[in-house]
Amino acid sequence: MISPTAEYALRAIVAIAQAEGDAVVTSTIAEITKVPPGYLSKVLQTLRRAGLVDSKRGLGGGFTLTRPTDQMTVLDVVGAVDPIKRIETCPLRLDSHGRELCPLHRRLDQASELVEQSFAATTIADLLTEPGPSTPLCKSGPCAH
Amino acid sequence: MISPTAEYALRAIVAIAQAEGDAVVTSTIAEITKVPPGYLSKVLQTLRRAGLVDSKRGLGGGFTLTRPTDQMTVLDVVGAVDPIKRIETCPLRLDSHGRELCPLHRRLDQASELVEQSFAATTIADLLTEPGPSTPLCKSGPCAH
DNA sequence: AACTAATTGGACCCAAATATCCACTTGACG
DNA sequence: CGTCAAGTGGATATTTGGGTCCAATTAGTT
């Protein structure tokens, strides 16, 4: 459904969010999220360039969110690393179709639209506060690991 | 959203369906669908093993559907070549989670579920009969290419 | 100023998906 | 029964995404 990279990005954002403002270091995020540290570093770079996180180098550095969690959606995060591709023109390049999609591609694009809407409707804050047997990534709460 | 291979499979099924029972040869399907012939051949093999199409060798051979188009869904086709992966257990392998997903993964799985339902609700017949400015793949109808 | 913690960016590697090619088999038809 | 159209399956590229590694830079601390 979404790429491993997009999942990693979401996990990382959630991990940073859980620190509630404190800067979190890459190695810590890697531990919490179980993402390969080297690769996580690349993902965090992408998130920074997209303006979702801030980074500070040197001792006491790390990553922080640039916005409150209720103003950052799952779609923002996914879109930063691996945008959902909507079908806008006929993939078969039949120019006769113009802007209109054939029924097949119209349906496929509707599926993308559904996902997009679902992701846009969910904020990071929603993930943190949602009731349930465990908190995201199992960092704290009733889930002891 | 779906892999190129899954799209190819759908295009191929539609192309075969449009022949209304006549066997269609790989090279013809390749032309209509604009799929690389060699690769299409592999995809058709997969569809045959999944029981969605029949093949006949030799002169006059080709591919036919094994079921009426209103008894074959988009999900059937996608599932044959590239099944939609549902999230059933915690991807971080935190056994403490048991069968329960954390809020993040619950949301992600809901997105998969949406797509699955959407695909399951659409038959190949739906694609062929749906009104619109062009027929699927632009094989015939008001669309002249 | 030296030291150390931390991000940054580039080069490189690996595996899986995508795509190509070809030798082989099958089957219809003369 | 020979020939040719057509699917089958294996070997082999090619591409891309995921992942590793390391030298360079930045910045806080003593």
XYZ file of N, CA and C (backbone and C1' of nucleotides) in Angstrom, chain B residues 23-26 48 53-64, chain C residues 26-29, chain D residues 5-8:
107
model
N -10.552 -16.083 -28.868
C -9.216 -16.172 -28.306
C -8.376 -15.021 -28.844
N -7.610 -14.397 -27.963
C -6.772 -13.276 -28.368
C -5.317 -13.652 -28.161
N -4.539 -13.344 -29.146
C -3.135 -13.714 -29.174
C -2.297 -12.684 -28.420
N -1.199 -13.131 -27.835
C -0.386 -12.252 -27.001
C 0.004 -10.959 -27.715
N -2.991 -17.200 -15.940
C -3.450 -18.545 -16.276
C -3.333 -19.452 -15.056
N -7.586 -16.890 -16.751
C -7.658 -17.024 -18.207
C -7.284 -18.451 -18.612
N -7.775 -18.841 -19.778
C -7.374 -20.099 -20.385
C -6.478 -19.772 -21.560
N -5.602 -20.706 -21.899
C -4.768 -20.483 -23.067
C -4.857 -21.701 -23.985
N -4.750 -21.436 -25.254
C -4.684 -22.543 -26.206
C -3.497 -22.309 -27.108
N -2.686 -23.340 -27.248
C -1.495 -23.228 -28.095
C -1.844 -23.444 -29.554
N -0.819 -23.269 -30.372
C -0.939 -23.588 -31.788
C -1.738 -22.578 -32.574
N -1.834 -22.873 -33.871
C -2.533 -21.975 -34.789
C -3.969 -21.765 -34.305
N -4.402 -20.529 -34.288
C -5.759 -20.234 -33.827
C -5.873 -20.180 -32.323
N -4.727 -20.277 -31.635
C -4.744 -20.253 -30.177
C -4.848 -18.839 -29.643
N -4.530 -18.706 -28.348
C -4.619 -17.399 -27.713
C -5.219 -17.526 -26.339
N -5.665 -16.389 -25.781
C -6.179 -16.373 -24.416
C -7.667 -16.024 -24.372
N -8.378 -16.684 -23.480
C -9.791 -16.374 -23.232
C -10.019 -16.282 -21.730
P 4.623 -31.058 -25.578
O 3.407 -30.274 -26.239
C 2.872 -29.141 -25.566
C 1.961 -28.393 -26.511
C 0.939 -29.272 -27.237
O -0.342 -28.794 -26.905
C 2.016 -27.772 -28.730
P -1.650 -29.747 -27.093
O -2.196 -29.242 -28.499
C -2.547 -27.868 -28.631
C -2.679 -27.518 -30.089
C -3.535 -28.485 -30.921
O -4.460 -27.705 -31.632
C -1.524 -28.044 -32.012
P -5.923 -28.275 -31.963
O -6.169 -27.594 -33.395
C -6.113 -26.175 -33.481
C -5.662 -25.775 -34.877
C -6.477 -26.408 -36.010
O -6.858 -25.376 -36.903
C -4.159 -26.794 -36.349
P -7.988 -25.614 -37.999
O -7.152 -25.737 -39.355
C -6.007 -24.910 -39.531
C -5.210 -25.419 -40.711
C -6.047 -26.196 -41.733
O -5.807 -25.671 -43.020
C -4.117 -27.423 -41.147
P 3.629 -18.566 -39.602
O 2.477 -18.310 -38.514
C 1.152 -18.725 -38.795
C 0.454 -19.117 -37.502
C 0.571 -18.084 -36.384
O -0.655 -18.072 -35.668
C 1.501 -20.137 -35.662
P -1.068 -16.781 -34.846
O -0.639 -17.181 -33.360
C -1.447 -18.104 -32.650
C -0.657 -18.744 -31.548
C -0.024 -17.786 -30.538
O -0.792 -17.752 -29.350
C 1.327 -19.700 -30.996
P -0.288 -16.841 -28.058
O 0.174 -17.951 -27.018
C -0.822 -18.777 -26.471
C -0.198 -19.970 -25.769
C 0.409 -19.654 -24.401
O 0.253 -20.796 -23.557
C 2.099 -20.449 -25.842
P 0.786 -20.763 -22.050
O 2.272 -21.309 -22.161
C 2.483 -22.657 -22.574
C 3.825 -23.163 -22.045
C 4.248 -22.639 -20.675
O 4.761 -23.717 -19.930
C 5.926 -22.136 -22.283
